[in-house]
Amino acid sequence: MLEAVWIGFAFSLGLVVRAIGLPPLVGYLLAGFVISATASDLNLPPEGPSIIHHVAHLGVLLLLFTVGLKLNVRSLGKPEVLGGSTLHFVLSIVLTLPAVLFIFDVSWYQALMLAVALAFSSTVLAAKVLEGKREIRAFHGRVAIGILIMQDLLALLVMSLANGTTPSPWALLVFALPLLRPLLYKLLDASGHEDLLILFGLMLALVIGGQGFELVGLSSELGALVFGAMLAKHPRAGELSKSLWSIKEFFLVGFFLQIGIDGLPDANAWLFAGVMSLLLPLKALLFFLLLILFKLRARSAFLTSISLTNYSEFGLIVASVVLPEWLIPLALTVAISFVISAPLNRMAHPLYDRLCNWLLKFERNIHHPDEQPVSLGDAQVLIMGMGRTGSAAYNYLKNNRKIIAMDSDPAKVREHQRKGINIFYADAEDQVFWQDLHFGDVEAVILSMNDVEAKMIAARKLRNAGFKGFIVSHSMHDDEARDIIAAGADQTYLTMSEAGVGIAEHVKQHCFGVVGK
């Protein structure tokens, strides 16, 4: 009965909100509130909420583990991450505290704890959105994830201080965990490609990382993240992440359901959530200005800020420890922030495209080292996006044409440069990139970025900038292909269909000696 209700409501409302252009997770939030309102009529057993809380917790652990698999630990020490997260945390508290004290009848301690709880942004939502758009490795994605991890560490510190508890002395063993990396690498290699690989990931995320850290007085979320990060440099880290994808997505549905299942809000809760939702633009503006201060370009600062414009599930965890009577108002506030943030993130790229002329006025003259513009030189072909598709195109053309490639992931750029590939850092959606771009001898452009919006914007920008050459793109779906062509591309190729054609071509050549027929 429980499974039928949860899955039925989640699927039905997820389908409805998707039909009106919102992400399904908004429907899952609504499903939680509907289940809470009708729990007595549905005759659900009393242990239902505790079960869904456990499922939600597993989903969060798996999400953080997969985030760790894509994490560059060194990025946490960068000024925009360390300074941006700390300054935003402090300034958010300073700005939110007077509003809470003035509007609501609370003590100074309650106001301070509420301000602290609202200072965090949602790791679950931001990571899910960035991962869904394949931007978690992009520069703005890595900055956002780095800031979120720093916020999570601050949340753990707040909870420890509020509880008056300290980790076990055994927690010091965490500093010896890097010594286990060679063993973990060997276990990952020995796990194969099927069920053992999935079990290995679950064991690290839920058992060794999650429960292991709890046993020594540390956060299970931190444990899952740490063990994921320890495998981040392994060549099969991406494969492990993909193998856990479906399991993680299913458990995360429970996370969004639990926010609504926790209880129905009263009038005061709605008032609190409404006021705090009005402060979300201030949260976004503060992030944007701080990141500009740390030399980020307007586009990177804007996209990072949009990812962080929400309230955090960690705020609920903090409230459950120090302000349990405020848990439902905060849960409603978090839910509304998700409803606002989800469509904003979906529209982030075209939204920047509309606002870029105004946002560029805030840029400093000194840019972040990862965002320096370069020249295309005498290249004949420009490849935008150097994932598997872009890399394959580069390797195929490099002996016959002068090729130059670009990518929005500085780490990927450095990796390709070490291999001798002619590549530079830039982002096709950055207005400054297009303002400074001279096409030179470029005759053709290959659009191989992951995000379909990025391809559409790039095609449109190329044509608006006067490029008359050939533009070709790959795509996963027919409707996306039509949109890319409408934006200015000459041709699009459906990736899976072309892969099948390529295999058939090899069969013809090998078995029948026929080429191109």
Short mmCIF file of C-alpha atoms in Angstrom, two decimals:
data_model
loop_
_atom_site.label_atom_id
_atom_site.label_comp_id
_atom_site.label_asym_id
_atom_site.label_seq_id
_atom_site.Cartn_x
_atom_site.Cartn_y
_atom_site.Cartn_z
CA MET A 1 0.00 0.00 0.00
CA LEU A 2 2.78 2.44 0.93
CA GLU A 3 4.67 1.85 -2.30
CA ALA A 4 1.50 2.23 -4.39
CA VAL A 5 0.66 5.58 -2.76
CA TRP A 6 4.17 7.06 -2.91
CA ILE A 7 4.97 5.94 -6.44
CA GLY A 8 1.47 6.67 -7.73
CA PHE A 9 1.29 10.22 -6.36
CA ALA A 10 4.91 11.00 -7.30
CA PHE A 11 4.50 9.77 -10.87
CA SER A 12 1.10 11.42 -11.42
CA LEU A 13 2.04 14.86 -10.12
CA GLY A 14 5.53 14.64 -11.64
CA LEU A 15 3.92 14.01 -15.02
CA VAL A 16 1.50 16.92 -14.56
CA VAL A 17 4.16 19.50 -13.68
CA ARG A 18 6.42 18.26 -16.46
CA ALA A 19 3.55 18.86 -18.91
CA ILE A 20 3.49 22.55 -17.92
CA GLY A 21 7.26 22.94 -18.28
CA LEU A 22 8.42 22.44 -14.68
CA PRO A 23 10.90 19.79 -13.54
CA PRO A 24 9.27 16.62 -12.11
CA LEU A 25 10.84 17.25 -8.69
CA VAL A 26 8.32 20.06 -8.18
CA GLY A 27 5.60 17.45 -8.61
CA TYR A 28 7.29 15.22 -6.04
CA LEU A 29 7.19 18.08 -3.54
CA LEU A 30 3.49 18.58 -4.19
CA ALA A 31 2.92 14.84 -3.89
CA GLY A 32 4.41 14.92 -0.40
CA PHE A 33 1.97 17.61 0.72
CA VAL A 34 -0.98 15.75 -0.85
CA ILE A 35 0.01 12.53 0.92
CA SER A 36 0.34 14.41 4.22
CA ALA A 37 -3.12 16.00 3.77
CA THR A 38 -4.83 12.70 2.92
CA ALA A 39 -2.85 10.32 5.15
CA SER A 40 -5.82 9.57 7.42
CA ASP A 41 -8.14 8.85 4.48
CA LEU A 42 -5.54 6.59 2.88
CA ASN A 43 -5.10 4.61 6.12
CA LEU A 44 -1.34 4.70 5.82
CA PRO A 45 0.58 2.90 8.59
CA PRO A 46 2.29 5.12 11.20
CA GLU A 47 5.74 3.87 10.25
CA GLY A 48 5.34 5.29 6.72
CA PRO A 49 7.08 8.66 7.31
CA SER A 50 10.07 6.99 8.97
CA ILE A 51 10.46 4.64 5.99
CA ILE A 52 10.36 7.48 3.47
CA HIS A 53 12.84 9.46 5.60
CA HIS A 54 15.25 6.51 5.44
CA VAL A 55 14.82 6.22 1.67
CA ALA A 56 15.39 9.97 1.33
CA HIS A 57 18.56 9.74 3.44
CA LEU A 58 19.93 6.99 1.18
CA GLY A 59 19.19 9.16 -1.85
CA VAL A 60 21.11 12.09 -0.39
CA LEU A 61 24.09 9.86 0.43
CA LEU A 62 24.17 8.46 -3.10
CA LEU A 63 23.89 11.92 -4.62
CA LEU A 64 26.78 13.26 -2.54
CA PHE A 65 28.83 10.16 -3.36
CA THR A 66 28.36 10.75 -7.11
CA VAL A 67 29.16 14.44 -6.62
CA GLY A 68 32.37 13.36 -4.92
CA LEU A 69 33.23 11.16 -7.91
CA LYS A 70 33.35 14.34 -10.02
CA LEU A 71 34.98 16.57 -7.43
CA ASN A 72 38.35 18.25 -7.70
CA VAL A 73 39.31 18.67 -4.03
CA ARG A 74 41.84 21.36 -4.84
CA SER A 75 39.00 23.59 -6.07
CA LEU A 76 37.74 23.96 -2.47
CA GLY A 77 40.76 26.06 -1.60
CA LYS A 78 40.25 28.53 -4.44
CA PRO A 79 39.41 32.10 -3.37
CA GLU A 80 36.00 32.20 -5.07
CA VAL A 81 34.96 29.01 -3.26
CA LEU A 82 36.49 29.50 0.17
CA GLY A 83 36.00 33.27 0.31
CA GLY A 84 32.67 33.31 -1.52
CA SER A 85 31.06 30.67 0.70
CA THR A 86 32.33 32.14 3.97
CA LEU A 87 31.47 35.75 3.15
CA HIS A 88 28.04 34.81 1.84
CA PHE A 89 27.31 32.76 4.97
CA VAL A 90 28.21 35.66 7.27
CA LEU A 91 26.51 38.38 5.22
CA SER A 92 23.35 36.27 4.78
CA ILE A 93 23.02 35.94 8.55
CA VAL A 94 23.62 39.65 9.05
CA LEU A 95 20.96 40.59 6.47
CA THR A 96 18.36 37.95 7.39
CA LEU A 97 18.56 38.34 11.19
CA PRO A 98 16.91 41.81 11.36
CA ALA A 99 14.08 40.70 9.04
CA VAL A 100 13.29 37.66 11.21
CA LEU A 101 13.43 39.71 14.43
CA PHE A 102 11.31 42.53 13.04
CA ILE A 103 8.54 40.45 11.46
CA PHE A 104 8.25 37.44 13.76
CA ASP A 105 7.89 37.08 17.52
CA VAL A 106 11.06 35.12 18.25
CA SER A 107 14.00 35.36 20.64
CA TRP A 108 17.45 36.46 19.56
CA TYR A 109 18.68 32.85 19.68
CA GLN A 110 15.78 31.58 17.56
CA ALA A 111 16.25 34.42 15.06
CA LEU A 112 19.97 33.66 14.83
CA MET A 113 19.41 29.93 14.27
CA LEU A 114 16.73 30.63 11.64
CA ALA A 115 19.09 33.03 9.86
CA VAL A 116 21.81 30.36 9.95
CA ALA A 117 19.44 27.69 8.59
CA LEU A 118 18.43 29.99 5.72
CA ALA A 119 22.01 30.91 4.84
CA PHE A 120 22.63 27.55 3.15
CA SER A 121 21.71 26.55 -0.41
CA SER A 122 20.49 23.14 -1.47
CA THR A 123 23.23 20.68 -2.38
CA VAL A 124 20.64 18.14 -3.51
CA LEU A 125 18.77 20.46 -5.88
CA ALA A 126 21.83 22.22 -7.31
CA ALA A 127 23.76 18.99 -7.85
CA LYS A 128 20.74 17.30 -9.43
CA VAL A 129 20.11 20.24 -11.79
CA LEU A 130 23.78 20.63 -12.75
CA GLU A 131 24.17 16.91 -13.24
CA GLY A 132 21.01 16.75 -15.34
CA LYS A 133 22.36 19.53 -17.60
CA ARG A 134 25.84 17.91 -17.60
CA GLU A 135 27.35 21.10 -16.22
CA ILE A 136 28.75 19.77 -12.97
CA ARG A 137 32.28 19.84 -14.45
CA ALA A 138 31.84 23.23 -16.12
CA PHE A 139 33.57 26.15 -14.41
CA HIS A 140 30.38 27.59 -12.91
CA GLY A 141 29.23 24.10 -11.91
CA ARG A 142 32.45 23.37 -10.03
CA VAL A 143 32.32 26.74 -8.29
CA ALA A 144 28.72 26.09 -7.21
CA ILE A 145 29.48 22.58 -5.93
CA GLY A 146 32.57 23.85 -4.10
CA ILE A 147 30.55 26.56 -2.35
CA LEU A 148 27.85 24.02 -1.44
CA ILE A 149 30.40 21.65 0.08
CA MET A 150 31.86 24.48 2.14
CA GLN A 151 28.34 25.37 3.30
CA ASP A 152 27.69 21.74 4.26
CA LEU A 153 30.86 21.75 6.35
CA LEU A 154 29.68 24.95 8.05
CA ALA A 155 26.30 23.31 8.71
CA LEU A 156 28.01 20.35 10.36
CA LEU A 157 29.99 22.77 12.55
CA VAL A 158 26.82 24.64 13.55
CA MET A 159 25.05 21.41 14.52
CA SER A 160 28.03 20.24 16.56
CA LEU A 161 28.20 23.54 18.45
CA ALA A 162 24.43 23.66 18.98
CA ASN A 163 24.39 20.10 20.31
CA GLY A 164 27.41 20.63 22.45
CA THR A 165 28.80 17.37 21.03
CA THR A 166 32.21 16.66 19.66
CA PRO A 167 33.33 13.88 17.30
CA SER A 168 34.90 10.74 18.71
CA PRO A 169 38.71 10.66 18.98
CA TRP A 170 38.49 7.93 16.32
CA ALA A 171 37.38 10.65 13.90
CA LEU A 172 41.04 11.60 13.53
CA LEU A 173 41.43 8.45 11.45
CA VAL A 174 39.67 10.33 8.66
CA PHE A 175 42.98 12.06 7.91
CA ALA A 176 44.49 8.65 7.15
CA LEU A 177 41.83 7.77 4.57
CA PRO A 178 44.02 8.78 1.57
CA LEU A 179 46.19 5.78 2.43
CA LEU A 180 43.25 3.57 1.42
CA ARG A 181 43.08 4.99 -2.09
CA PRO A 182 45.30 2.29 -3.73
CA LEU A 183 43.12 -0.43 -2.16
CA LEU A 184 39.91 1.26 -3.31
CA TYR A 185 41.34 1.57 -6.83
CA LYS A 186 42.10 -2.16 -6.92
CA LEU A 187 38.63 -3.02 -5.63
CA LEU A 188 37.05 -0.79 -8.27
CA ASP A 189 39.10 -2.46 -11.01
CA ALA A 190 38.15 -5.91 -9.69
CA SER A 191 34.42 -5.08 -9.58
CA GLY A 192 33.86 -5.49 -13.30
CA HIS A 193 31.13 -3.64 -15.15
CA GLU A 194 27.84 -5.04 -13.83
CA ASP A 195 26.22 -5.85 -10.47
CA LEU A 196 29.46 -5.98 -8.44
CA LEU A 197 30.27 -2.44 -9.58
CA ILE A 198 26.89 -1.21 -8.31
CA LEU A 199 27.33 -3.03 -4.99
CA PHE A 200 30.82 -1.57 -4.59
CA GLY A 201 29.43 1.95 -5.02
CA LEU A 202 26.57 1.30 -2.59
CA MET A 203 28.96 -0.16 -0.03
CA LEU A 204 31.23 2.89 -0.13
CA ALA A 205 28.42 5.47 -0.15
CA LEU A 206 26.03 3.93 2.37
CA VAL A 207 28.06 1.57 4.57
CA ILE A 208 31.71 2.59 4.80
CA GLY A 209 31.20 6.29 4.07
CA GLY A 210 27.74 6.83 5.55
CA GLN A 211 27.57 4.58 8.60
CA GLY A 212 31.32 4.60 9.12
CA PHE A 213 31.44 8.35 9.59
CA GLU A 214 28.38 8.27 11.87
CA LEU A 215 30.10 5.74 14.14
CA VAL A 216 32.92 8.23 14.84
CA GLY A 217 30.57 11.18 15.37
CA LEU A 218 30.80 12.71 11.91
CA SER A 219 28.13 13.33 9.29
CA SER A 220 27.16 10.44 7.06
CA GLU A 221 26.71 12.95 4.22
CA LEU A 222 30.32 14.04 4.63
CA GLY A 223 31.42 10.41 4.61
CA ALA A 224 29.67 9.64 1.33
CA LEU A 225 31.17 12.76 -0.25
CA VAL A 226 34.69 11.96 0.98
CA PHE A 227 34.69 8.40 -0.34
CA GLY A 228 33.38 9.57 -3.69
CA ALA A 229 36.13 12.19 -3.87
CA MET A 230 38.77 9.54 -3.11
CA LEU A 231 37.83 7.78 -6.36
CA ALA A 232 37.44 10.94 -8.45
CA LYS A 233 40.75 10.53 -10.29
CA HIS A 234 40.18 6.88 -11.19
CA PRO A 235 39.56 6.34 -14.95
CA ARG A 236 36.35 4.41 -14.15
CA ALA A 237 34.86 7.01 -11.80
CA GLY A 238 32.45 8.13 -14.52
CA GLU A 239 31.34 4.56 -15.17
CA LEU A 240 30.68 4.04 -11.45
CA SER A 241 28.62 7.24 -11.35
CA LYS A 242 26.51 6.12 -14.32
CA SER A 243 25.93 2.68 -12.80
CA LEU A 244 24.40 4.30 -9.68
CA TRP A 245 22.32 6.83 -11.64
CA SER A 246 18.93 5.08 -11.64
CA ILE A 247 19.16 3.93 -8.02
CA LYS A 248 20.09 7.41 -6.88
CA GLU A 249 17.27 9.02 -8.88
CA PHE A 250 14.69 6.67 -7.37
CA PHE A 251 15.83 7.28 -3.79
CA LEU A 252 15.94 11.04 -4.36
CA VAL A 253 12.22 10.99 -5.15
CA GLY A 254 11.86 10.02 -1.48
CA PHE A 255 13.84 13.10 -0.47
CA PHE A 256 11.43 15.46 -2.20
CA LEU A 257 8.42 13.52 -0.92
CA GLN A 258 9.58 13.69 2.69
CA ILE A 259 9.62 17.50 2.71
CA GLY A 260 5.85 17.53 2.19
CA ILE A 261 5.12 14.44 4.29
CA ASP A 262 6.65 16.07 7.39
CA GLY A 263 3.42 17.97 7.97
CA LEU A 264 0.95 20.53 6.68
CA PRO A 265 1.77 24.19 7.32
CA ASP A 266 -0.49 26.63 9.17
CA ALA A 267 -1.02 30.34 8.44
CA ASN A 268 2.13 31.39 10.32
CA ALA A 269 4.18 28.89 8.38
CA TRP A 270 2.86 30.29 5.10
CA LEU A 271 3.66 33.83 6.24
CA PHE A 272 7.19 32.85 7.20
CA ALA A 273 7.74 30.99 3.91
CA GLY A 274 6.34 33.90 1.90
CA VAL A 275 8.60 36.48 3.54
CA MET A 276 11.68 34.29 3.20
CA SER A 277 10.88 33.58 -0.45
CA LEU A 278 10.86 37.33 -1.08
CA LEU A 279 14.45 37.39 0.18
CA LEU A 280 15.65 34.88 -2.45
CA PRO A 281 16.59 37.61 -4.97
CA LEU A 282 18.78 39.16 -2.27
CA LYS A 283 20.50 35.78 -1.82
CA ALA A 284 21.14 35.57 -5.57
CA LEU A 285 22.37 39.17 -5.82
CA LEU A 286 24.77 38.67 -2.92
CA PHE A 287 26.25 35.56 -4.55
CA PHE A 288 26.59 37.36 -7.88
CA LEU A 289 28.38 40.41 -6.44
CA LEU A 290 30.73 38.31 -4.32
CA LEU A 291 31.72 36.12 -7.27
CA ILE A 292 32.29 39.22 -9.40
CA LEU A 293 34.51 40.46 -6.57
CA PHE A 294 36.55 37.26 -6.92
CA LYS A 295 37.20 38.00 -10.62
CA LEU A 296 34.57 35.74 -12.18
CA ARG A 297 32.97 36.90 -15.39
CA ALA A 298 29.35 37.96 -15.33
CA ARG A 299 28.15 34.76 -17.00
CA SER A 300 29.90 32.39 -14.59
CA ALA A 301 28.82 34.47 -11.61
CA PHE A 302 25.22 34.56 -12.87
CA LEU A 303 24.91 30.83 -13.57
CA THR A 304 26.54 29.95 -10.25
CA SER A 305 24.19 32.32 -8.41
CA ILE A 306 21.12 30.85 -10.09
CA SER A 307 22.22 27.36 -9.01
CA LEU A 308 22.46 28.57 -5.41
CA THR A 309 19.23 30.59 -5.31
CA ASN A 310 17.28 28.31 -2.99
CA TYR A 311 17.18 27.22 0.62
CA SER A 312 18.83 24.05 1.81
CA GLU A 313 17.75 20.67 3.09
CA PHE A 314 20.61 21.14 5.56
CA GLY A 315 18.56 23.99 7.00
CA LEU A 316 15.96 21.38 7.89
CA ILE A 317 18.61 19.21 9.49
CA VAL A 318 19.87 22.16 11.53
CA ALA A 319 16.29 23.01 12.55
CA SER A 320 15.58 19.43 13.60
CA VAL A 321 18.50 19.71 16.03
CA VAL A 322 18.16 23.25 17.41
CA LEU A 323 14.63 24.49 16.45
CA PRO A 324 12.28 21.50 16.04
CA GLU A 325 9.21 23.73 16.48
CA TRP A 326 10.21 25.60 13.28
CA LEU A 327 10.70 22.49 11.17
CA ILE A 328 7.40 22.71 9.23
CA PRO A 329 7.72 26.46 8.37
CA LEU A 330 11.28 25.84 7.21
CA ALA A 331 10.20 22.77 5.23
CA LEU A 332 7.58 24.87 3.44
CA THR A 333 10.16 27.59 2.82
CA VAL A 334 12.58 25.07 1.32
CA ALA A 335 9.79 23.57 -0.82
CA ILE A 336 8.74 26.97 -2.20
CA SER A 337 12.37 27.88 -2.91
CA PHE A 338 12.67 24.65 -4.92
CA VAL A 339 9.55 25.53 -6.88
CA ILE A 340 11.08 28.94 -7.69
CA SER A 341 14.63 27.70 -8.29
CA ALA A 342 13.89 24.70 -10.50
CA PRO A 343 12.39 26.62 -13.47
CA LEU A 344 14.97 29.39 -13.00
CA ASN A 345 17.75 26.84 -13.44
CA ARG A 346 16.01 25.37 -16.46
CA MET A 347 15.90 28.85 -18.07
CA ALA A 348 19.31 30.00 -16.79
CA HIS A 349 21.08 30.02 -20.17
CA PRO A 350 18.48 31.90 -22.22
CA LEU A 351 17.90 34.18 -19.22
CA TYR A 352 21.56 35.16 -19.19
CA ASP A 353 21.42 35.67 -22.94
CA ARG A 354 18.70 38.30 -22.39
CA LEU A 355 20.36 40.02 -19.43
CA CYS A 356 24.02 39.80 -20.48
CA ASN A 357 24.35 43.41 -21.69
CA TRP A 358 23.23 44.66 -18.26
CA LEU A 359 25.17 42.07 -16.24
CA LEU A 360 28.42 42.74 -18.09
CA LYS A 361 28.50 46.22 -16.56
CA PHE A 362 29.36 44.65 -13.20
CA GLU A 363 32.42 42.80 -14.49
CA ARG A 364 35.86 43.78 -13.28
CA ASN A 365 38.61 44.48 -15.78
CA ILE A 366 40.66 41.65 -14.27
CA HIS A 367 39.26 38.22 -15.07
CA HIS A 368 39.67 34.90 -13.35
CA PRO A 369 42.69 32.89 -14.63
CA ASP A 370 40.35 30.11 -15.79
CA GLU A 371 38.45 32.54 -18.00
CA GLN A 372 41.07 34.24 -20.14
CA PRO A 373 40.02 34.84 -23.77
CA VAL A 374 42.29 33.59 -26.59
CA SER A 375 42.55 33.85 -30.37
CA LEU A 376 41.41 31.22 -32.89
CA GLY A 377 44.61 31.69 -34.88
CA ASP A 378 44.65 30.16 -38.38
CA ALA A 379 42.34 27.24 -37.58
CA GLN A 380 39.96 26.00 -40.27
CA VAL A 381 37.60 24.08 -37.99
CA LEU A 382 36.37 25.08 -34.53
CA ILE A 383 35.04 22.35 -32.23
CA MET A 384 32.92 23.61 -29.32
CA GLY A 385 32.82 21.05 -26.51
CA MET A 386 35.43 18.32 -26.11
CA GLY A 387 33.55 15.42 -24.61
CA ARG A 388 33.47 12.06 -26.38
CA THR A 389 31.80 13.42 -29.52
CA GLY A 390 34.04 16.47 -29.82
CA SER A 391 37.20 14.47 -29.11
CA ALA A 392 36.28 11.88 -31.75
CA ALA A 393 35.69 14.65 -34.31
CA TYR A 394 39.03 16.27 -33.43
CA ASN A 395 40.97 13.01 -33.81
CA TYR A 396 39.29 12.29 -37.16
CA LEU A 397 40.03 15.72 -38.66
CA LYS A 398 43.39 16.61 -37.12
CA ASN A 399 45.51 15.11 -39.91
CA ASN A 400 43.66 16.89 -42.73
CA ARG A 401 42.67 20.26 -41.29
CA LYS A 402 43.92 22.83 -38.84
CA ILE A 403 41.70 22.29 -35.82
CA ILE A 404 41.11 24.34 -32.69
CA ALA A 405 38.84 23.21 -29.86
CA MET A 406 37.28 24.87 -26.86
CA ASP A 407 35.59 23.65 -23.69
CA SER A 408 34.03 25.22 -20.57
CA ASP A 409 35.76 22.81 -18.17
CA PRO A 410 39.25 24.12 -17.28
CA ALA A 411 40.31 20.72 -15.90
CA LYS A 412 39.35 19.03 -19.17
CA VAL A 413 41.16 21.75 -21.11
CA ARG A 414 44.37 21.18 -19.14
CA GLU A 415 44.08 17.41 -19.61
CA HIS A 416 43.71 17.77 -23.39
CA GLN A 417 46.54 20.30 -23.56
CA ARG A 418 48.88 17.80 -21.89
CA LYS A 419 48.02 15.42 -24.74
CA GLY A 420 49.05 18.04 -27.29
CA ILE A 421 45.53 18.99 -28.38
CA ASN A 422 45.05 22.57 -29.61
CA ILE A 423 42.38 23.62 -27.12
CA PHE A 424 41.56 26.66 -25.03
CA TYR A 425 39.13 27.52 -22.26
CA ALA A 426 36.00 29.44 -23.27
CA ASP A 427 32.26 29.12 -23.02
CA ALA A 428 30.03 29.38 -26.06
CA GLU A 429 27.39 31.19 -24.02
CA ASP A 430 29.73 33.90 -22.73
CA GLN A 431 28.87 37.25 -24.33
CA VAL A 432 32.44 38.50 -23.89
CA PHE A 433 33.75 35.52 -25.88
CA TRP A 434 31.62 36.52 -28.86
CA GLN A 435 32.49 40.20 -28.56
CA ASP A 436 36.22 39.45 -28.78
CA LEU A 437 36.01 36.62 -31.33
CA HIS A 438 37.57 36.89 -34.79
CA PHE A 439 36.81 33.90 -37.00
CA GLY A 440 39.95 34.21 -39.13
CA ASP A 441 40.16 31.20 -41.48
CA VAL A 442 37.49 29.12 -39.76
CA GLU A 443 35.27 27.43 -42.36
CA ALA A 444 33.23 25.09 -40.17
CA VAL A 445 32.07 24.86 -36.57
CA ILE A 446 31.14 21.61 -34.81
CA LEU A 447 28.77 22.04 -31.85
CA SER A 448 29.35 19.12 -29.48
CA MET A 449 28.43 20.61 -26.10
CA ASN A 450 26.18 18.56 -23.83
CA ASP A 451 23.45 21.13 -23.21
CA VAL A 452 20.99 21.66 -26.05
CA GLU A 453 20.40 25.29 -24.97
CA ALA A 454 24.15 25.90 -25.28
CA LYS A 455 24.12 24.59 -28.86
CA MET A 456 21.15 26.74 -29.79
CA ILE A 457 22.71 29.87 -28.28
CA ALA A 458 26.06 29.13 -29.94
CA ALA A 459 24.44 28.64 -33.36
CA ARG A 460 22.48 31.86 -32.96
CA LYS A 461 25.55 33.79 -31.78
CA LEU A 462 27.63 32.48 -34.68
CA ARG A 463 25.11 33.71 -37.22
CA ASN A 464 24.56 37.02 -35.44
CA ALA A 465 28.33 37.56 -35.42
CA GLY A 466 28.37 37.20 -39.21
CA PHE A 467 29.74 33.67 -39.55
CA LYS A 468 28.84 32.35 -43.02
CA GLY A 469 30.52 28.96 -42.78
CA PHE A 470 29.16 25.49 -42.10
CA ILE A 471 27.66 24.74 -38.65
CA VAL A 472 26.97 21.15 -37.68
CA SER A 473 25.77 19.73 -34.37
CA HIS A 474 25.00 16.39 -32.77
CA SER A 475 21.76 15.77 -30.91
CA MET A 476 20.03 13.03 -28.96
CA HIS A 477 16.43 13.72 -30.03
CA ASP A 478 14.55 14.82 -33.16
CA ASP A 479 12.85 17.82 -31.51
CA GLU A 480 16.18 19.11 -30.21
CA ALA A 481 17.70 18.73 -33.69
CA ARG A 482 14.91 20.86 -35.19
CA ASP A 483 15.49 23.58 -32.55
CA ILE A 484 19.23 23.67 -33.24
CA ILE A 485 18.69 24.00 -36.99
CA ALA A 486 16.14 26.76 -36.38
CA ALA A 487 18.78 28.59 -34.32
CA GLY A 488 21.20 28.63 -37.28
CA ALA A 489 22.90 25.27 -37.70
CA ASP A 490 23.13 23.78 -41.20
CA GLN A 491 22.88 20.15 -40.16
CA THR A 492 22.36 18.01 -37.07
CA TYR A 493 23.13 14.35 -36.56
CA LEU A 494 21.28 12.10 -34.13
CA THR A 495 24.08 10.57 -32.10
CA MET A 496 22.59 7.11 -31.60
CA SER A 497 21.35 6.82 -35.20
CA GLU A 498 24.74 7.82 -36.58
CA ALA A 499 26.45 5.29 -34.32
CA GLY A 500 24.25 2.58 -35.83
CA VAL A 501 25.01 3.78 -39.35
CA GLY A 502 28.74 3.78 -38.55
CA ILE A 503 28.60 0.19 -37.31
CA ALA A 504 26.69 -0.89 -40.44
CA GLU A 505 29.27 0.88 -42.61
CA HIS A 506 32.05 -1.14 -40.99
CA VAL A 507 30.09 -4.35 -41.63
CA LYS A 508 29.70 -3.48 -45.32
CA GLN A 509 33.37 -2.69 -45.71
CA HIS A 510 34.56 -5.78 -43.90
CA CYS A 511 32.12 -8.37 -45.24
CA PHE A 512 31.15 -7.09 -48.66
CA GLY A 513 33.93 -4.73 -49.68
CA VAL A 514 31.36 -2.02 -50.33
CA VAL A 515 32.06 1.57 -49.35
CA GLY A 516 29.44 4.32 -49.12
CA LYS A 517 26.57 2.36 -50.68
#
